[in-house]
mmCIF file with all atom_site columns, C-alpha atoms in Angstrom:
data_model
loop_
_atom_site.group_PDB
_atom_site.id
_atom_site.type_symbol
_atom_site.label_atom_id
_atom_site.label_alt_id
_atom_site.label_comp_id
_atom_site.label_asym_id
_atom_site.label_entity_id
_atom_site.label_seq_id
_atom_site.pdbx_PDB_ins_code
_atom_site.Cartn_x
_atom_site.Cartn_y
_atom_site.Cartn_z
_atom_site.occupancy
_atom_site.B_iso_or_equiv
_atom_site.pdbx_formal_charge
_atom_site.auth_seq_id
_atom_site.auth_comp_id
_atom_site.auth_asym_id
_atom_site.auth_atom_id
_atom_site.pdbx_PDB_model_num
ATOM 1   C CA . MET U 1 1   ? 0.000   0.000  0.000  1.00 0.00 ? 3   MET U CA 1
ATOM 2   C CA . SER U 1 2   ? 1.394   3.410  -0.927 1.00 0.00 ? 4   SER U CA 1
ATOM 3   C CA . SER U 1 3   ? 1.993   6.008  1.772  1.00 0.00 ? 5   SER U CA 1
ATOM 4   C CA . PHE U 1 4   ? -0.812  8.161  0.315  1.00 0.00 ? 6   PHE U CA 1
ATOM 5   C CA . SER U 1 5   ? -3.257  5.243  0.436  1.00 0.00 ? 7   SER U CA 1
ATOM 6   C CA . SER U 1 6   ? -2.171  4.518  3.976  1.00 0.00 ? 8   SER U CA 1
ATOM 7   C CA . PHE U 1 7   ? -2.708  8.167  4.917  1.00 0.00 ? 9   PHE U CA 1
ATOM 8   C CA . VAL U 1 8   ? -6.230  8.194  3.384  1.00 0.00 ? 10  VAL U CA 1
ATOM 9   C CA . SER U 1 9   ? -7.063  4.965  5.182  1.00 0.00 ? 11  SER U CA 1
ATOM 10  C CA . ASN U 1 10  ? -5.853  6.353  8.523  1.00 0.00 ? 12  ASN U CA 1
ATOM 11  C CA . VAL U 1 11  ? -7.820  9.582  8.072  1.00 0.00 ? 13  VAL U CA 1
ATOM 12  C CA . SER U 1 12  ? -10.918 7.631  7.091  1.00 0.00 ? 14  SER U CA 1
ATOM 13  C CA . ASN U 1 13  ? -10.612 5.403  10.175 1.00 0.00 ? 15  ASN U CA 1
ATOM 14  C CA . TYR U 1 14  ? -10.017 8.426  12.395 1.00 0.00 ? 16  TYR U CA 1
ATOM 15  C CA . TRP U 1 15  ? -13.169 10.216 11.139 1.00 0.00 ? 17  TRP U CA 1
ATOM 16  C CA . SER U 1 16  ? -15.204 7.043  11.384 1.00 0.00 ? 18  SER U CA 1
ATOM 17  C CA . ASN U 1 17  ? -14.173 6.545  15.016 1.00 0.00 ? 19  ASN U CA 1
ATOM 18  C CA . LEU U 1 18  ? -14.677 10.217 15.801 1.00 0.00 ? 20  LEU U CA 1
ATOM 19  C CA . THR U 1 19  ? -18.173 10.154 14.312 1.00 0.00 ? 21  THR U CA 1
ATOM 20  C CA . GLU U 1 20  ? -19.100 7.048  16.300 1.00 0.00 ? 22  GLU U CA 1
ATOM 21  C CA . THR U 1 21  ? -17.725 8.603  19.504 1.00 0.00 ? 23  THR U CA 1
ATOM 22  C CA . THR U 1 22  ? -19.531 11.893 18.860 1.00 0.00 ? 24  THR U CA 1
ATOM 23  C CA . SER U 1 23  ? -22.806 10.124 18.104 1.00 0.00 ? 25  SER U CA 1
ATOM 24  C CA . LYS U 1 24  ? -22.513 8.043  21.269 1.00 0.00 ? 26  LYS U CA 1
ATOM 25  C CA . TYR U 1 25  ? -21.711 11.168 23.291 1.00 0.00 ? 27  TYR U CA 1
ATOM 26  C CA . ILE U 1 26  ? -24.751 12.986 21.858 1.00 0.00 ? 28  ILE U CA 1
ATOM 27  C CA . ASP U 1 27  ? -26.930 9.898  22.431 1.00 0.00 ? 29  ASP U CA 1
ATOM 28  C CA . ASP U 1 28  ? -25.791 9.724  26.058 1.00 0.00 ? 30  ASP U CA 1
ATOM 29  C CA . LEU U 1 29  ? -26.447 13.436 26.547 1.00 0.00 ? 31  LEU U CA 1
ATOM 30  C CA . CYS U 1 30  ? -29.859 13.146 24.946 1.00 0.00 ? 32  CYS U CA 1
ATOM 31  C CA . ASN U 1 31  ? -30.796 10.105 27.006 1.00 0.00 ? 33  ASN U CA 1
ATOM 32  C CA . ASP U 1 32  ? -29.978 12.068 30.164 1.00 0.00 ? 34  ASP U CA 1
ATOM 33  C CA . ALA U 1 33  ? -31.945 15.055 28.883 1.00 0.00 ? 35  ALA U CA 1
ATOM 34  C CA . ILE U 1 34  ? -35.008 12.980 28.090 1.00 0.00 ? 36  ILE U CA 1
ATOM 35  C CA . THR U 1 35  ? -34.993 11.604 31.620 1.00 0.00 ? 37  THR U CA 1
ATOM 36  C CA . SER U 1 36  ? -34.565 14.946 33.314 1.00 0.00 ? 38  SER U CA 1
ATOM 37  C CA . HIS U 1 37  ? -35.901 17.398 30.668 1.00 0.00 ? 39  HIS U CA 1
ATOM 38  C CA . TYR U 1 38  ? -32.647 19.274 31.233 1.00 0.00 ? 40  TYR U CA 1
ATOM 39  C CA . LEU U 1 39  ? -29.482 19.489 29.155 1.00 0.00 ? 41  LEU U CA 1
ATOM 40  C CA . ASN U 1 40  ? -26.426 21.369 30.350 1.00 0.00 ? 42  ASN U CA 1
ATOM 41  C CA . LEU U 1 41  ? -23.944 22.085 27.556 1.00 0.00 ? 43  LEU U CA 1
ATOM 42  C CA . GLY U 1 42  ? -22.607 25.162 29.331 1.00 0.00 ? 44  GLY U CA 1
ATOM 43  C CA . ASN U 1 43  ? -18.899 25.861 29.677 1.00 0.00 ? 45  ASN U CA 1
ATOM 44  C CA . LYS U 1 44  ? -17.890 23.214 27.114 1.00 0.00 ? 46  LYS U CA 1
ATOM 45  C CA . LYS U 1 45  ? -16.006 25.528 24.711 1.00 0.00 ? 47  LYS U CA 1
ATOM 46  C CA . LEU U 1 46  ? -18.547 24.749 21.988 1.00 0.00 ? 48  LEU U CA 1
ATOM 47  C CA . THR U 1 47  ? -18.238 26.788 18.819 1.00 0.00 ? 49  THR U CA 1
ATOM 48  C CA . ASP U 1 48  ? -21.411 25.281 17.342 1.00 0.00 ? 50  ASP U CA 1
ATOM 49  C CA . ILE U 1 49  ? -24.465 23.611 18.762 1.00 0.00 ? 51  ILE U CA 1
ATOM 50  C CA . PRO U 1 50  ? -24.280 19.894 17.845 1.00 0.00 ? 52  PRO U CA 1
ATOM 51  C CA . GLU U 1 51  ? -26.685 19.284 14.937 1.00 0.00 ? 53  GLU U CA 1
ATOM 52  C CA . GLU U 1 52  ? -27.543 15.878 16.392 1.00 0.00 ? 54  GLU U CA 1
ATOM 53  C CA . LEU U 1 53  ? -29.395 17.702 19.153 1.00 0.00 ? 55  LEU U CA 1
ATOM 54  C CA . PHE U 1 54  ? -32.078 18.736 16.669 1.00 0.00 ? 56  PHE U CA 1
ATOM 55  C CA . GLU U 1 55  ? -32.390 15.266 15.137 1.00 0.00 ? 57  GLU U CA 1
ATOM 56  C CA . VAL U 1 56  ? -33.628 13.468 18.267 1.00 0.00 ? 58  VAL U CA 1
ATOM 57  C CA . LYS U 1 57  ? -37.432 13.368 17.994 1.00 0.00 ? 59  LYS U CA 1
ATOM 58  C CA . GLU U 1 58  ? -37.982 12.875 21.728 1.00 0.00 ? 60  GLU U CA 1
ATOM 59  C CA . LEU U 1 59  ? -36.143 16.112 22.496 1.00 0.00 ? 61  LEU U CA 1
ATOM 60  C CA . GLU U 1 60  ? -38.546 18.150 20.379 1.00 0.00 ? 62  GLU U CA 1
ATOM 61  C CA . THR U 1 61  ? -41.180 17.918 23.093 1.00 0.00 ? 63  THR U CA 1
ATOM 62  C CA . GLU U 1 62  ? -39.324 16.576 26.153 1.00 0.00 ? 64  GLU U CA 1
ATOM 63  C CA . LEU U 1 63  ? -36.450 19.042 26.530 1.00 0.00 ? 65  LEU U CA 1
ATOM 64  C CA . GLU U 1 64  ? -37.491 21.981 28.723 1.00 0.00 ? 66  GLU U CA 1
ATOM 65  C CA . VAL U 1 65  ? -34.186 23.478 29.875 1.00 0.00 ? 67  VAL U CA 1
ATOM 66  C CA . LEU U 1 66  ? -31.167 24.017 27.615 1.00 0.00 ? 68  LEU U CA 1
ATOM 67  C CA . LEU U 1 67  ? -28.033 25.611 29.021 1.00 0.00 ? 69  LEU U CA 1
ATOM 68  C CA . LEU U 1 68  ? -25.520 26.793 26.427 1.00 0.00 ? 70  LEU U CA 1
ATOM 69  C CA . ASN U 1 69  ? -23.895 29.524 28.475 1.00 0.00 ? 71  ASN U CA 1
ATOM 70  C CA . ARG U 1 70  ? -20.163 30.245 28.653 1.00 0.00 ? 72  ARG U CA 1
ATOM 71  C CA . ASN U 1 71  ? -19.202 28.757 25.320 1.00 0.00 ? 73  ASN U CA 1
ATOM 72  C CA . LEU U 1 72  ? -17.747 30.210 22.121 1.00 0.00 ? 74  LEU U CA 1
ATOM 73  C CA . LEU U 1 73  ? -20.970 30.261 20.105 1.00 0.00 ? 75  LEU U CA 1
ATOM 74  C CA . THR U 1 74  ? -21.317 32.974 17.478 1.00 0.00 ? 76  THR U CA 1
ATOM 75  C CA . LYS U 1 75  ? -24.761 31.926 16.257 1.00 0.00 ? 77  LYS U CA 1
ATOM 76  C CA . VAL U 1 76  ? -27.748 29.856 17.222 1.00 0.00 ? 78  VAL U CA 1
ATOM 77  C CA . PRO U 1 77  ? -29.249 27.905 14.338 1.00 0.00 ? 79  PRO U CA 1
ATOM 78  C CA . ASP U 1 78  ? -32.926 28.362 13.497 1.00 0.00 ? 80  ASP U CA 1
ATOM 79  C CA . GLU U 1 79  ? -33.318 24.605 14.086 1.00 0.00 ? 81  GLU U CA 1
ATOM 80  C CA . ILE U 1 80  ? -33.507 25.440 17.780 1.00 0.00 ? 82  ILE U CA 1
ATOM 81  C CA . GLY U 1 81  ? -37.138 26.234 17.013 1.00 0.00 ? 83  GLY U CA 1
ATOM 82  C CA . LYS U 1 82  ? -37.721 22.486 16.599 1.00 0.00 ? 84  LYS U CA 1
ATOM 83  C CA . LEU U 1 83  ? -37.447 22.160 20.384 1.00 0.00 ? 85  LEU U CA 1
ATOM 84  C CA . LYS U 1 84  ? -41.128 22.929 20.990 1.00 0.00 ? 86  LYS U CA 1
ATOM 85  C CA . GLY U 1 85  ? -41.065 21.944 24.664 1.00 0.00 ? 87  GLY U CA 1
ATOM 86  C CA . LEU U 1 86  ? -38.214 24.324 25.484 1.00 0.00 ? 88  LEU U CA 1
ATOM 87  C CA . LYS U 1 87  ? -39.091 26.745 28.283 1.00 0.00 ? 89  LYS U CA 1
ATOM 88  C CA . PHE U 1 88  ? -35.711 27.953 29.550 1.00 0.00 ? 90  PHE U CA 1
ATOM 89  C CA . LEU U 1 89  ? -32.847 28.866 27.210 1.00 0.00 ? 91  LEU U CA 1
ATOM 90  C CA . LEU U 1 90  ? -29.581 30.174 28.597 1.00 0.00 ? 92  LEU U CA 1
ATOM 91  C CA . LEU U 1 91  ? -27.184 31.576 25.973 1.00 0.00 ? 93  LEU U CA 1
ATOM 92  C CA . SER U 1 92  ? -25.242 34.070 28.091 1.00 0.00 ? 94  SER U CA 1
ATOM 93  C CA . TYR U 1 93  ? -21.490 34.645 27.837 1.00 0.00 ? 95  TYR U CA 1
ATOM 94  C CA . ASN U 1 94  ? -20.975 33.650 24.226 1.00 0.00 ? 96  ASN U CA 1
ATOM 95  C CA . LYS U 1 95  ? -20.169 35.676 21.114 1.00 0.00 ? 97  LYS U CA 1
ATOM 96  C CA . ILE U 1 96  ? -23.634 35.505 19.559 1.00 0.00 ? 98  ILE U CA 1
ATOM 97  C CA . THR U 1 97  ? -24.444 38.334 17.172 1.00 0.00 ? 99  THR U CA 1
ATOM 98  C CA . ASN U 1 98  ? -28.069 37.517 16.265 1.00 0.00 ? 100 ASN U CA 1
ATOM 99  C CA . ILE U 1 99  ? -31.072 36.063 18.012 1.00 0.00 ? 101 ILE U CA 1
ATOM 100 C CA . PRO U 1 100 ? -32.533 33.206 15.985 1.00 0.00 ? 102 PRO U CA 1
ATOM 101 C CA . ASN U 1 101 ? -35.869 33.978 14.352 1.00 0.00 ? 103 ASN U CA 1
ATOM 102 C CA . GLU U 1 102 ? -37.242 30.528 15.087 1.00 0.00 ? 104 GLU U CA 1
ATOM 103 C CA . LEU U 1 103 ? -37.635 30.266 18.830 1.00 0.00 ? 105 LEU U CA 1
ATOM 104 C CA . THR U 1 104 ? -40.467 28.240 20.334 1.00 0.00 ? 106 THR U CA 1
ATOM 105 C CA . THR U 1 105 ? -43.467 30.191 21.567 1.00 0.00 ? 107 THR U CA 1
ATOM 106 C CA . ASN U 1 106 ? -43.381 28.140 24.796 1.00 0.00 ? 108 ASN U CA 1
ATOM 107 C CA . LEU U 1 107 ? -40.206 29.893 25.944 1.00 0.00 ? 109 LEU U CA 1
ATOM 108 C CA . VAL U 1 108 ? -40.659 31.341 29.432 1.00 0.00 ? 110 VAL U CA 1
ATOM 109 C CA . ALA U 1 109 ? -37.086 32.483 30.134 1.00 0.00 ? 111 ALA U CA 1
ATOM 110 C CA . LEU U 1 110 ? -34.377 33.650 27.746 1.00 0.00 ? 112 LEU U CA 1
ATOM 111 C CA . ASP U 1 111 ? -30.963 34.842 28.877 1.00 0.00 ? 113 ASP U CA 1
ATOM 112 C CA . ILE U 1 112 ? -28.798 36.159 26.062 1.00 0.00 ? 114 ILE U CA 1
ATOM 113 C CA . SER U 1 113 ? -26.743 38.544 28.165 1.00 0.00 ? 115 SER U CA 1
ATOM 114 C CA . ASN U 1 114 ? -23.049 39.153 27.600 1.00 0.00 ? 116 ASN U CA 1
ATOM 115 C CA . ASN U 1 115 ? -23.032 38.568 23.857 1.00 0.00 ? 117 ASN U CA 1
ATOM 116 C CA . LEU U 1 116 ? -22.557 40.785 20.797 1.00 0.00 ? 118 LEU U CA 1
ATOM 117 C CA . ILE U 1 117 ? -26.198 41.276 19.830 1.00 0.00 ? 119 ILE U CA 1
ATOM 118 C CA . ARG U 1 118 ? -26.895 44.577 18.066 1.00 0.00 ? 120 ARG U CA 1
ATOM 119 C CA . GLU U 1 119 ? -30.614 44.282 17.391 1.00 0.00 ? 121 GLU U CA 1
ATOM 120 C CA . ILE U 1 120 ? -33.601 42.139 18.159 1.00 0.00 ? 122 ILE U CA 1
ATOM 121 C CA . PRO U 1 121 ? -35.793 41.103 15.235 1.00 0.00 ? 123 PRO U CA 1
ATOM 122 C CA . ASP U 1 122 ? -39.380 42.313 15.507 1.00 0.00 ? 124 ASP U CA 1
ATOM 123 C CA . SER U 1 123 ? -40.614 38.759 14.988 1.00 0.00 ? 125 SER U CA 1
ATOM 124 C CA . ILE U 1 124 ? -39.175 37.842 18.397 1.00 0.00 ? 126 ILE U CA 1
ATOM 125 C CA . PHE U 1 125 ? -41.440 40.331 20.144 1.00 0.00 ? 127 PHE U CA 1
ATOM 126 C CA . THR U 1 126 ? -44.610 39.011 18.565 1.00 0.00 ? 128 THR U CA 1
ATOM 127 C CA . LYS U 1 127 ? -43.780 35.293 18.904 1.00 0.00 ? 129 LYS U CA 1
ATOM 128 C CA . LEU U 1 128 ? -42.533 35.034 22.479 1.00 0.00 ? 130 LEU U CA 1
ATOM 129 C CA . THR U 1 129 ? -45.768 35.966 24.217 1.00 0.00 ? 131 THR U CA 1
ATOM 130 C CA . ASN U 1 130 ? -45.157 33.543 27.133 1.00 0.00 ? 132 ASN U CA 1
ATOM 131 C CA . LEU U 1 131 ? -41.800 35.099 28.023 1.00 0.00 ? 133 LEU U CA 1
ATOM 132 C CA . MET U 1 132 ? -41.579 36.037 31.716 1.00 0.00 ? 134 MET U CA 1
ATOM 133 C CA . TYR U 1 133 ? -37.828 36.596 31.983 1.00 0.00 ? 135 TYR U CA 1
ATOM 134 C CA . LEU U 1 134 ? -35.548 38.240 29.434 1.00 0.00 ? 136 LEU U CA 1
ATOM 135 C CA . ASN U 1 135 ? -31.952 39.258 30.068 1.00 0.00 ? 137 ASN U CA 1
ATOM 136 C CA . LEU U 1 136 ? -30.364 41.353 27.321 1.00 0.00 ? 138 LEU U CA 1
ATOM 137 C CA . THR U 1 137 ? -27.722 43.100 29.427 1.00 0.00 ? 139 THR U CA 1
ATOM 138 C CA . CYS U 1 138 ? -24.142 43.570 28.237 1.00 0.00 ? 140 CYS U CA 1
ATOM 139 C CA . ASN U 1 139 ? -24.823 43.383 24.510 1.00 0.00 ? 141 ASN U CA 1
ATOM 140 C CA . GLU U 1 140 ? -24.319 45.962 21.773 1.00 0.00 ? 142 GLU U CA 1
ATOM 141 C CA . LEU U 1 141 ? -27.950 47.055 21.613 1.00 0.00 ? 143 LEU U CA 1
ATOM 142 C CA . THR U 1 142 ? -28.511 50.726 20.939 1.00 0.00 ? 144 THR U CA 1
ATOM 143 C CA . GLU U 1 143 ? -32.311 50.723 21.000 1.00 0.00 ? 145 GLU U CA 1
ATOM 144 C CA . LEU U 1 144 ? -35.294 48.474 21.527 1.00 0.00 ? 146 LEU U CA 1
ATOM 145 C CA . SER U 1 145 ? -38.246 48.242 19.199 1.00 0.00 ? 147 SER U CA 1
ATOM 146 C CA . ASP U 1 146 ? -41.620 49.598 20.255 1.00 0.00 ? 148 ASP U CA 1
ATOM 147 C CA . ASN U 1 147 ? -42.792 46.008 19.828 1.00 0.00 ? 149 ASN U CA 1
ATOM 148 C CA . ILE U 1 148 ? -41.417 45.238 23.285 1.00 0.00 ? 150 ILE U CA 1
ATOM 149 C CA . GLN U 1 149 ? -44.986 45.967 24.394 1.00 0.00 ? 151 GLN U CA 1
ATOM 150 C CA . TYR U 1 150 ? -45.878 42.433 23.272 1.00 0.00 ? 152 TYR U CA 1
ATOM 151 C CA . PHE U 1 151 ? -43.888 41.063 26.216 1.00 0.00 ? 153 PHE U CA 1
ATOM 152 C CA . THR U 1 152 ? -46.813 41.504 28.575 1.00 0.00 ? 154 THR U CA 1
ATOM 153 C CA . LYS U 1 153 ? -45.655 38.889 31.090 1.00 0.00 ? 155 LYS U CA 1
ATOM 154 C CA . LEU U 1 154 ? -42.184 40.332 31.764 1.00 0.00 ? 156 LEU U CA 1
#
């Protein structure tokens, strides 16, 4: 076998093992979350939210609390809206620049403090009518929309 073929084989085996390990890790996390309705991925140095999180059907309705604070996230994918049972979302102390447009209407608490958010989309104000707690402190906001009136439960 040539050295190039050997290299390709080694890389292929490495990625295969890594994928299996990652999938098992996500499965284990999700199994814990389903049992407790709570998933703590805070302070894990994550740069992205694992896509596998949004592919577990049980989590769509069972997951109520998702902690993603103190990571290195720059964005939150719109797929987070698939988590219809989510009530508490903690995204503080990241590097997030935008709030995702697709958040579940069941959200009761949202902490996105200490990020780099410059504006809040108007759609957020009209969708999150159950919101009782919102922390926007320490962002780069310069003004809030008049649509903040839709947060009647804050």
